[in-house]
mmCIF file with all atom_site columns, C-alpha atoms in Angstrom:
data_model
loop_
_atom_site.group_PDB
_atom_site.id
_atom_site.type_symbol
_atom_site.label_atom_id
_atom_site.label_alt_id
_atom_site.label_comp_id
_atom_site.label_asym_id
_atom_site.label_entity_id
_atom_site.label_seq_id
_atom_site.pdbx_PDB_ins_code
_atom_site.Cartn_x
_atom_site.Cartn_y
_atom_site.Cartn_z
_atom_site.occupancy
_atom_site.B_iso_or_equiv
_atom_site.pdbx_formal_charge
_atom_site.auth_seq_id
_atom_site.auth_comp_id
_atom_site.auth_asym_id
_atom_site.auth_atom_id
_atom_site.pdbx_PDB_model_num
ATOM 1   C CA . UNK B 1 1   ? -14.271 175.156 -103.786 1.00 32.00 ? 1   UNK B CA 1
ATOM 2   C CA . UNK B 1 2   ? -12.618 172.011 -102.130 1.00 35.00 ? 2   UNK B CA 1
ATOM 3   C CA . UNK B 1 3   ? -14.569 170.640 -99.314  1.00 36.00 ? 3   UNK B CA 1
ATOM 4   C CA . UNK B 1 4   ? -13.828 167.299 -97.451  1.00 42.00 ? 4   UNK B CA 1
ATOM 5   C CA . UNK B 1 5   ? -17.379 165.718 -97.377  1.00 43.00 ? 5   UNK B CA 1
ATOM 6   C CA . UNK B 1 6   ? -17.413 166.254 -101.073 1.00 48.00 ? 6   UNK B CA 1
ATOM 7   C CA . UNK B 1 7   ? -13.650 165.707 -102.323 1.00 51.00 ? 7   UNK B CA 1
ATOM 8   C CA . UNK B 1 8   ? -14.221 167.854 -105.765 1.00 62.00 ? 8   UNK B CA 1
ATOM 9   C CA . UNK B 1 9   ? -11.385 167.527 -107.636 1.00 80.00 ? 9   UNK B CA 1
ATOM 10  C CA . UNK B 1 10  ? -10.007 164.611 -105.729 1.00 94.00 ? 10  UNK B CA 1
ATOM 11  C CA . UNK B 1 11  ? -7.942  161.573 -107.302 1.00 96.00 ? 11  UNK B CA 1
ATOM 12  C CA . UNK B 1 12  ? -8.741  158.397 -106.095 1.00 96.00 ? 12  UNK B CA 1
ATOM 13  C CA . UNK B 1 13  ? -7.238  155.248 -105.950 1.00 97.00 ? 13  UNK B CA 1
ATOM 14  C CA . UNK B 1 14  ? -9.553  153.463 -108.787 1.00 96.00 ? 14  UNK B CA 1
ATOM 15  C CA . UNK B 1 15  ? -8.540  156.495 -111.359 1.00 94.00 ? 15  UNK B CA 1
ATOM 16  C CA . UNK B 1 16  ? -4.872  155.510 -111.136 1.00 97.00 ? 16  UNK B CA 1
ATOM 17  C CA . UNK B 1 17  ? -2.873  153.913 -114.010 1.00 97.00 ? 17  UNK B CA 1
ATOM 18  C CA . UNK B 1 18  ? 0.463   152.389 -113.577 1.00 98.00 ? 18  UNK B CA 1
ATOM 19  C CA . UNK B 1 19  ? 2.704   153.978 -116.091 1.00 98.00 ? 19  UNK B CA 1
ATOM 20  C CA . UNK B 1 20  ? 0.281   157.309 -115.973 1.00 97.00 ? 20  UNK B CA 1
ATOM 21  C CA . UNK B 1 21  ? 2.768   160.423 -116.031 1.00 97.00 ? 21  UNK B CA 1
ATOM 22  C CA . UNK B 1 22  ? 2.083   163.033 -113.429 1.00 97.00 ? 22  UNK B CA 1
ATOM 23  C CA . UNK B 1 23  ? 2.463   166.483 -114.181 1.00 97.00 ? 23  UNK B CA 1
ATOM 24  C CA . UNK B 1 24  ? 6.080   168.371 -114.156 1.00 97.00 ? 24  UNK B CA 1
ATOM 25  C CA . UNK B 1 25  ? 6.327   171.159 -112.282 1.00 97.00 ? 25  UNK B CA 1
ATOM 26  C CA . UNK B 1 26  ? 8.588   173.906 -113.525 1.00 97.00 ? 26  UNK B CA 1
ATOM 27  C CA . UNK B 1 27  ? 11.137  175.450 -110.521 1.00 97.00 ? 27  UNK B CA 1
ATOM 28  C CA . UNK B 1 28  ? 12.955  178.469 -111.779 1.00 97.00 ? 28  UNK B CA 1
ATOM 29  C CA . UNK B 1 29  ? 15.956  179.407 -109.686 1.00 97.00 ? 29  UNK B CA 1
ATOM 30  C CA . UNK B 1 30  ? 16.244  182.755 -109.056 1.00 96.00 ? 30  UNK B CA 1
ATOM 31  C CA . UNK B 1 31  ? 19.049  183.911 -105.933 1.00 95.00 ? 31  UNK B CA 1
ATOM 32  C CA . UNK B 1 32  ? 15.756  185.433 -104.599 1.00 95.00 ? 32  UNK B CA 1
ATOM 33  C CA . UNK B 1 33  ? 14.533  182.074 -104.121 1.00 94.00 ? 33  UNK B CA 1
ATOM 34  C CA . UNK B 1 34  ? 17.182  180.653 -102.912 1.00 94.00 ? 34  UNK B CA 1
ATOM 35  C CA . UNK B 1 35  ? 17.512  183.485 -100.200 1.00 92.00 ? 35  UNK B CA 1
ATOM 36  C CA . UNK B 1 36  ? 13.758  183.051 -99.044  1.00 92.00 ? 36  UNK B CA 1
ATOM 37  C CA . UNK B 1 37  ? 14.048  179.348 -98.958  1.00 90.00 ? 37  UNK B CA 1
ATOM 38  C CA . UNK B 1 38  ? 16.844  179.821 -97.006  1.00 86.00 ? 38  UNK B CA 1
ATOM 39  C CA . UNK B 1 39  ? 15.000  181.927 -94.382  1.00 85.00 ? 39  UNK B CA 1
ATOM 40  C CA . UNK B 1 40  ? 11.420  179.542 -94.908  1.00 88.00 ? 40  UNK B CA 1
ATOM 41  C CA . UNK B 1 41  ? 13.573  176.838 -93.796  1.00 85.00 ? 41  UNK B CA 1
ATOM 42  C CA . UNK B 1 42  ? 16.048  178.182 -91.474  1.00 88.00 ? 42  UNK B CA 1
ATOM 43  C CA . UNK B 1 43  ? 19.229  176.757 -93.487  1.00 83.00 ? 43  UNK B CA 1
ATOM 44  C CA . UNK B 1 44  ? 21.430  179.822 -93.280  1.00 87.00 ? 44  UNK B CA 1
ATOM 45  C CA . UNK B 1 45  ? 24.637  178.012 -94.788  1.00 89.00 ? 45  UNK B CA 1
ATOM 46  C CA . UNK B 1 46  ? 26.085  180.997 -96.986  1.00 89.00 ? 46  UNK B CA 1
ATOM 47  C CA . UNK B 1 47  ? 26.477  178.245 -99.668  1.00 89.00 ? 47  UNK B CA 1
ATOM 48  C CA . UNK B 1 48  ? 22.638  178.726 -100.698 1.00 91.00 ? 48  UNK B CA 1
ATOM 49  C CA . UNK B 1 49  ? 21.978  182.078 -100.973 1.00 89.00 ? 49  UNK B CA 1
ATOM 50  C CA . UNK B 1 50  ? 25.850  184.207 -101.203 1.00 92.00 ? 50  UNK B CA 1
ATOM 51  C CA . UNK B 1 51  ? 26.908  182.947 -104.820 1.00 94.00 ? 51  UNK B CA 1
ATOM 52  C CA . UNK B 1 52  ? 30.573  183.931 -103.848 1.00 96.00 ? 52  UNK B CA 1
ATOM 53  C CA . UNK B 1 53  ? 30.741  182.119 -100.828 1.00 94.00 ? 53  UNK B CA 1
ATOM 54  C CA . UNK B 1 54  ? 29.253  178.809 -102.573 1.00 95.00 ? 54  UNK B CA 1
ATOM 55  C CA . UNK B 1 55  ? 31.708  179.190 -105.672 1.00 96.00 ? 55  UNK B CA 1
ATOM 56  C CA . UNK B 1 56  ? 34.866  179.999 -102.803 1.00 97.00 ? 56  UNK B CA 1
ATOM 57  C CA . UNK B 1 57  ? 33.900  176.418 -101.320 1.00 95.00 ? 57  UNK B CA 1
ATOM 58  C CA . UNK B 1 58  ? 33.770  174.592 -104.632 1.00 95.00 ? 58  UNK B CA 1
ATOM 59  C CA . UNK B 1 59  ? 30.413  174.984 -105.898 1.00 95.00 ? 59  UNK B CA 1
ATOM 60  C CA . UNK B 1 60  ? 29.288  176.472 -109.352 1.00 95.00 ? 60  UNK B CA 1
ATOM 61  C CA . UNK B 1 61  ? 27.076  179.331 -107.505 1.00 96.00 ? 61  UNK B CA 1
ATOM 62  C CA . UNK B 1 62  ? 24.858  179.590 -104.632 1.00 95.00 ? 62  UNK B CA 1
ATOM 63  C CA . UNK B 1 63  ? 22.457  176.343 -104.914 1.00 94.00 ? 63  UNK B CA 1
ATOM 64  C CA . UNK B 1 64  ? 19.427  175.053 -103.668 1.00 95.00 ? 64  UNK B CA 1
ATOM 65  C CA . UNK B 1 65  ? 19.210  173.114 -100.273 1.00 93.00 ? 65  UNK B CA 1
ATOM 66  C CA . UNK B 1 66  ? 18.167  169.855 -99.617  1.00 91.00 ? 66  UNK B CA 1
ATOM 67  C CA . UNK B 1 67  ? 14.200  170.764 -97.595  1.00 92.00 ? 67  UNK B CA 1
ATOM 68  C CA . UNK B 1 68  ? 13.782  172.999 -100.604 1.00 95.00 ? 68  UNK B CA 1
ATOM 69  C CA . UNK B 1 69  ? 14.533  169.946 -103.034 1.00 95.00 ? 69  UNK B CA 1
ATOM 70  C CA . UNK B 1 70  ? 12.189  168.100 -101.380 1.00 95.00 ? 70  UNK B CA 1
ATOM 71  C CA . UNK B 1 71  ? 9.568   170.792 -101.093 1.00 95.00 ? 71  UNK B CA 1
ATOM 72  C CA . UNK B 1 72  ? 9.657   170.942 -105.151 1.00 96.00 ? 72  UNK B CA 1
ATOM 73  C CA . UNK B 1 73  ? 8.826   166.960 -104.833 1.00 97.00 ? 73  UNK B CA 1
ATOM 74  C CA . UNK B 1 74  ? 6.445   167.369 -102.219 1.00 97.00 ? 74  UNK B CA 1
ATOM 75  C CA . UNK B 1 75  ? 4.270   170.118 -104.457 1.00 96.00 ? 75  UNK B CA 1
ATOM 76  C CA . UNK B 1 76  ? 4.490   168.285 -107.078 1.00 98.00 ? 76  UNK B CA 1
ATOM 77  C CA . UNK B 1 77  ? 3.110   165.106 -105.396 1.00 98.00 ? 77  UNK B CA 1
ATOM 78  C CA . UNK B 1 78  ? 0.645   167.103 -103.845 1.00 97.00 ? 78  UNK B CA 1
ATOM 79  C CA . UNK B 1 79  ? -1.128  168.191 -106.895 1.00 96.00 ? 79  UNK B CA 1
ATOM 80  C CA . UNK B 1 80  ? -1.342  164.910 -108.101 1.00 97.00 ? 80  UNK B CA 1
ATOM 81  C CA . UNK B 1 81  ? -2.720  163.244 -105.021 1.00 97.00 ? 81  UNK B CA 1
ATOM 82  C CA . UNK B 1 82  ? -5.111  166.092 -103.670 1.00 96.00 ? 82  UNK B CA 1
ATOM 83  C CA . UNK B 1 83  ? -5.825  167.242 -99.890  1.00 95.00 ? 83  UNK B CA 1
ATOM 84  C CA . UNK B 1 84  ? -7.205  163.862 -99.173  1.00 96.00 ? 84  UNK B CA 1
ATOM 85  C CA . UNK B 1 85  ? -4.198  161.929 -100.060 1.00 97.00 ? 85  UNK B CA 1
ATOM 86  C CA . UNK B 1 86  ? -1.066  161.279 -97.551  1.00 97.00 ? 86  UNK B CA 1
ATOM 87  C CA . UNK B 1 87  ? 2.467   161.095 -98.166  1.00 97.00 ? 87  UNK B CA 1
ATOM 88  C CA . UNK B 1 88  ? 3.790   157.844 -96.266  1.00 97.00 ? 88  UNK B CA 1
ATOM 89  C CA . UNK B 1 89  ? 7.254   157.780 -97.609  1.00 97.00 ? 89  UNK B CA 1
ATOM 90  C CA . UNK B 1 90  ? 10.142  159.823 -99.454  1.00 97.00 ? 90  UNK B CA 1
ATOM 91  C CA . UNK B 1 91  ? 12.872  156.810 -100.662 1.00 97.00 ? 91  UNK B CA 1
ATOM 92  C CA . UNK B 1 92  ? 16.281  157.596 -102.409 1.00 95.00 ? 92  UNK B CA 1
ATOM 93  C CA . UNK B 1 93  ? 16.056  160.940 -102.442 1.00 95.00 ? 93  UNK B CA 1
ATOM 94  C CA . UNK B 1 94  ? 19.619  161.575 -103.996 1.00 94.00 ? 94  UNK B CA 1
ATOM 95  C CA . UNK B 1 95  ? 21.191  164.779 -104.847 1.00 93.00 ? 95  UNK B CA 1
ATOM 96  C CA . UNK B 1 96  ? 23.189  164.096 -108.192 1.00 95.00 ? 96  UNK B CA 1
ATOM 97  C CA . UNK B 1 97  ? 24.565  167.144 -108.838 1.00 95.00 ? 97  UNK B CA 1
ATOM 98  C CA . UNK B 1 98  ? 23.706  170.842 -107.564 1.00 95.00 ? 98  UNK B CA 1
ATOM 99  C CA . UNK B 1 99  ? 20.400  172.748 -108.450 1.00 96.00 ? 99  UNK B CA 1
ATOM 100 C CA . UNK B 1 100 ? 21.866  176.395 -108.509 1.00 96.00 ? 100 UNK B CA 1
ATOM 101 C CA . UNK B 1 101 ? 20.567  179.857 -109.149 1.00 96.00 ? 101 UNK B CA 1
ATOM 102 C CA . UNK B 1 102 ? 19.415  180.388 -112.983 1.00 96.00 ? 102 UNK B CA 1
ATOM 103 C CA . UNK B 1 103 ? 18.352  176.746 -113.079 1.00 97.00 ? 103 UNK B CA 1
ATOM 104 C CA . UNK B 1 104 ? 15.154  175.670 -113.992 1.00 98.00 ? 104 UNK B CA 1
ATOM 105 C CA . UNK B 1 105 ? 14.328  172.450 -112.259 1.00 98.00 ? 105 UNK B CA 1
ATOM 106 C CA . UNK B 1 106 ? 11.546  170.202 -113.326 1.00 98.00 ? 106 UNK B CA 1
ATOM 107 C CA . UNK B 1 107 ? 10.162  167.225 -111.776 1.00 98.00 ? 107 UNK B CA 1
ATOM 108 C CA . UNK B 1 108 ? 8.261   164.914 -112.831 1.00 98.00 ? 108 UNK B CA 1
ATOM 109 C CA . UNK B 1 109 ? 7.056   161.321 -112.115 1.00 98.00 ? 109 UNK B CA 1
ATOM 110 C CA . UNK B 1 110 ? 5.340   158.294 -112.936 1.00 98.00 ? 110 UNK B CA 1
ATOM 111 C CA . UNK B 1 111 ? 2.825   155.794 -111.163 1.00 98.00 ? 111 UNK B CA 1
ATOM 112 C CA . UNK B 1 112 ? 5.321   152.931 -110.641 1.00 98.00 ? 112 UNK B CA 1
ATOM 113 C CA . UNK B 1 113 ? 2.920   150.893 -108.792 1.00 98.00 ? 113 UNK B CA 1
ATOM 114 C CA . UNK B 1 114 ? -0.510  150.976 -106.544 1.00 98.00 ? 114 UNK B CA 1
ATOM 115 C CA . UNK B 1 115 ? -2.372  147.897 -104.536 1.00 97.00 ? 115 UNK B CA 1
ATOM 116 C CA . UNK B 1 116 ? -4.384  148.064 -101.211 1.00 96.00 ? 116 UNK B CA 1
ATOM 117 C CA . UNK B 1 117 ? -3.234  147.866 -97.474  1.00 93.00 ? 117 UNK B CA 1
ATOM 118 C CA . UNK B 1 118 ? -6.623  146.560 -96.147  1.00 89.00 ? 118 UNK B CA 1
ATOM 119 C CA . UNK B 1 119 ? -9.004  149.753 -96.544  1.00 88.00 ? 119 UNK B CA 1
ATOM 120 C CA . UNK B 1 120 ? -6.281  152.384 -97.607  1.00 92.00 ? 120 UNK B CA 1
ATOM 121 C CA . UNK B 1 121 ? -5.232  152.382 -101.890 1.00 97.00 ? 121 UNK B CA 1
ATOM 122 C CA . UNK B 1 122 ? -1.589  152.660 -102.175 1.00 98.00 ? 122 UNK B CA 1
ATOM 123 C CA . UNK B 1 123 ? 0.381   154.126 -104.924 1.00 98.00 ? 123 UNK B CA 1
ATOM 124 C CA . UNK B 1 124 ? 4.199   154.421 -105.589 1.00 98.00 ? 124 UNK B CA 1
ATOM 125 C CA . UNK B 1 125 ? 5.331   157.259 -107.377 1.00 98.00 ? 125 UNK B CA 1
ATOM 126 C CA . UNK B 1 126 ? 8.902   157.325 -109.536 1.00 98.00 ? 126 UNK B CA 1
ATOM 127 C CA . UNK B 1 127 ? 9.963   160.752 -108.984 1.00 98.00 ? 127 UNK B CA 1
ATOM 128 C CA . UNK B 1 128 ? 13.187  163.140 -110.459 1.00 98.00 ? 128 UNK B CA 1
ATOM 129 C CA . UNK B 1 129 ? 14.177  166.201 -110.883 1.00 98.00 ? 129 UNK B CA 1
ATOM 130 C CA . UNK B 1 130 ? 16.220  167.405 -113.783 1.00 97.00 ? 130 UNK B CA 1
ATOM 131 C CA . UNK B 1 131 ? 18.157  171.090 -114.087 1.00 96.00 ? 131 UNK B CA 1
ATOM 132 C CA . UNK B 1 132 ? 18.436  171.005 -117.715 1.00 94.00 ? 132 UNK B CA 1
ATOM 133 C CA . UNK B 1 133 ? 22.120  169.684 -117.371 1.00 95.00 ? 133 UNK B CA 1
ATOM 134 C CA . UNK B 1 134 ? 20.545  166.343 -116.584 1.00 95.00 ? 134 UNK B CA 1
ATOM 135 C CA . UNK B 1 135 ? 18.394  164.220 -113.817 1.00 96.00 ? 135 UNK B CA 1
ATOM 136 C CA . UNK B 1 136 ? 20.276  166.491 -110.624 1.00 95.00 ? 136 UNK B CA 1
ATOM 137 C CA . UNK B 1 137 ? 17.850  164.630 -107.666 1.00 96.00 ? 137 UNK B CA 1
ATOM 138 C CA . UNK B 1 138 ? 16.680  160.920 -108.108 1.00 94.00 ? 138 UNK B CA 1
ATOM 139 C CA . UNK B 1 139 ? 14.964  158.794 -109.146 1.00 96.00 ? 139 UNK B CA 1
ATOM 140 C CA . UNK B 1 140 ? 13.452  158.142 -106.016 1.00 97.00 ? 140 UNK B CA 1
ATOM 141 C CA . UNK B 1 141 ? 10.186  157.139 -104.865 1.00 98.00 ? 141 UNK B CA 1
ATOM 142 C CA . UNK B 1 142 ? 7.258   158.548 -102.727 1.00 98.00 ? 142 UNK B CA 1
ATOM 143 C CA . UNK B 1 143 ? 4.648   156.280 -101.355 1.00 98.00 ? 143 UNK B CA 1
ATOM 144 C CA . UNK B 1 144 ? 1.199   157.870 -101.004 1.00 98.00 ? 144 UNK B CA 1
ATOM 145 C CA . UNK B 1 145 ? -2.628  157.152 -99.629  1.00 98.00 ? 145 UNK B CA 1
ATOM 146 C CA . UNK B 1 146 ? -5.458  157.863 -101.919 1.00 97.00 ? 146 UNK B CA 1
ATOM 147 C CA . UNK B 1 147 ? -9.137  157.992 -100.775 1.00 96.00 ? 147 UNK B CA 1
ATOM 148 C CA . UNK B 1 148 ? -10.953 155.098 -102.363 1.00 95.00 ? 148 UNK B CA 1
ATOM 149 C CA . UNK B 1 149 ? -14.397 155.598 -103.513 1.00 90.00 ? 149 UNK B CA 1
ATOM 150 C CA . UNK B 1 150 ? -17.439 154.347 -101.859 1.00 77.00 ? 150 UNK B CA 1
ATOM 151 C CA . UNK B 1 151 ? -18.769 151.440 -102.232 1.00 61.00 ? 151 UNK B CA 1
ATOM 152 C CA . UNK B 1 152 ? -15.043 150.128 -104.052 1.00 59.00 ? 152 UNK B CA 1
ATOM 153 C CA . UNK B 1 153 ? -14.731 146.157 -103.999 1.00 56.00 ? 153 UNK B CA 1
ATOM 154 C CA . UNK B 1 154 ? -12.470 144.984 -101.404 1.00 48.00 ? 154 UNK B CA 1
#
């Protein structure tokens, strides 16, 4: 079990590689989905959950909204950096092309970069997300905080 005091399981800043590949996380797009992100999130637009009312206004089918694109990222992220780390910034986040229902989105991302801010270990994180047709969000970057051990040279 994950604790604090003990950070089991935790990456820190001193285990990072630039160029190190994070694991993709797989997304499958079911209208199901759609409709509870839809709900989760409060964006009721017809466009993302009523596949006729998205393909009446242009759009393929009923697609994925733009907090739920960013949740996908945010997981993602998450499992890389751990309960201890932060998210400090989401940059050029850019939706390419729509993420709709039968899709199967993966992101994925690479350590782009890392140095300190005083006492904190910074890394940069090259992030996308890719439907299968092609990269459909990104690249972008987040900017994240990881714990650095004990006792680490300053």
């Amino acid at each position: 079990m994950f604790t604090a005091d003990r950070n089991e399981g935790q990456r820190h800043w001193e285990d990072v590689t630039v160029g190190e590949q994070l694991d993709s996380e797989r997304f499958p797009l079911s209208l199901y989905r759609l409709v509870m992100a839809a709900g989760g999130n409060r964006d009721f637009n017809s466009i993302h959950h009523n596949p006729a009312y998205a393909a009446a206004s242009g759009a393929p089918t009923a697609y994925a909204n733009h907090m739920f694109l960013q949740g996908m990222w945010e997981k993602t992220v998450r499992r890389y950096i751990g309960c201890a780390g932060t998210i400090r910034a989401l940059r050029k986040f850019t939706m390419r092309s729509f993420n709709t229902v039968d899709d199967v989105v993966m992101v994925s991302g690479t350590v782009a970069d890392k140095w300190r801010d005083g006492n904190v270990g910074v890394v940069l994180l090259r992030m996308w997300s890719d439907n299968g047709r092609g990269v459909s969000v990104g690249p972008g970057e987040v900017e994240v905080t990881l714990p650095m051990r004990r006792g680490a040279v300053q």
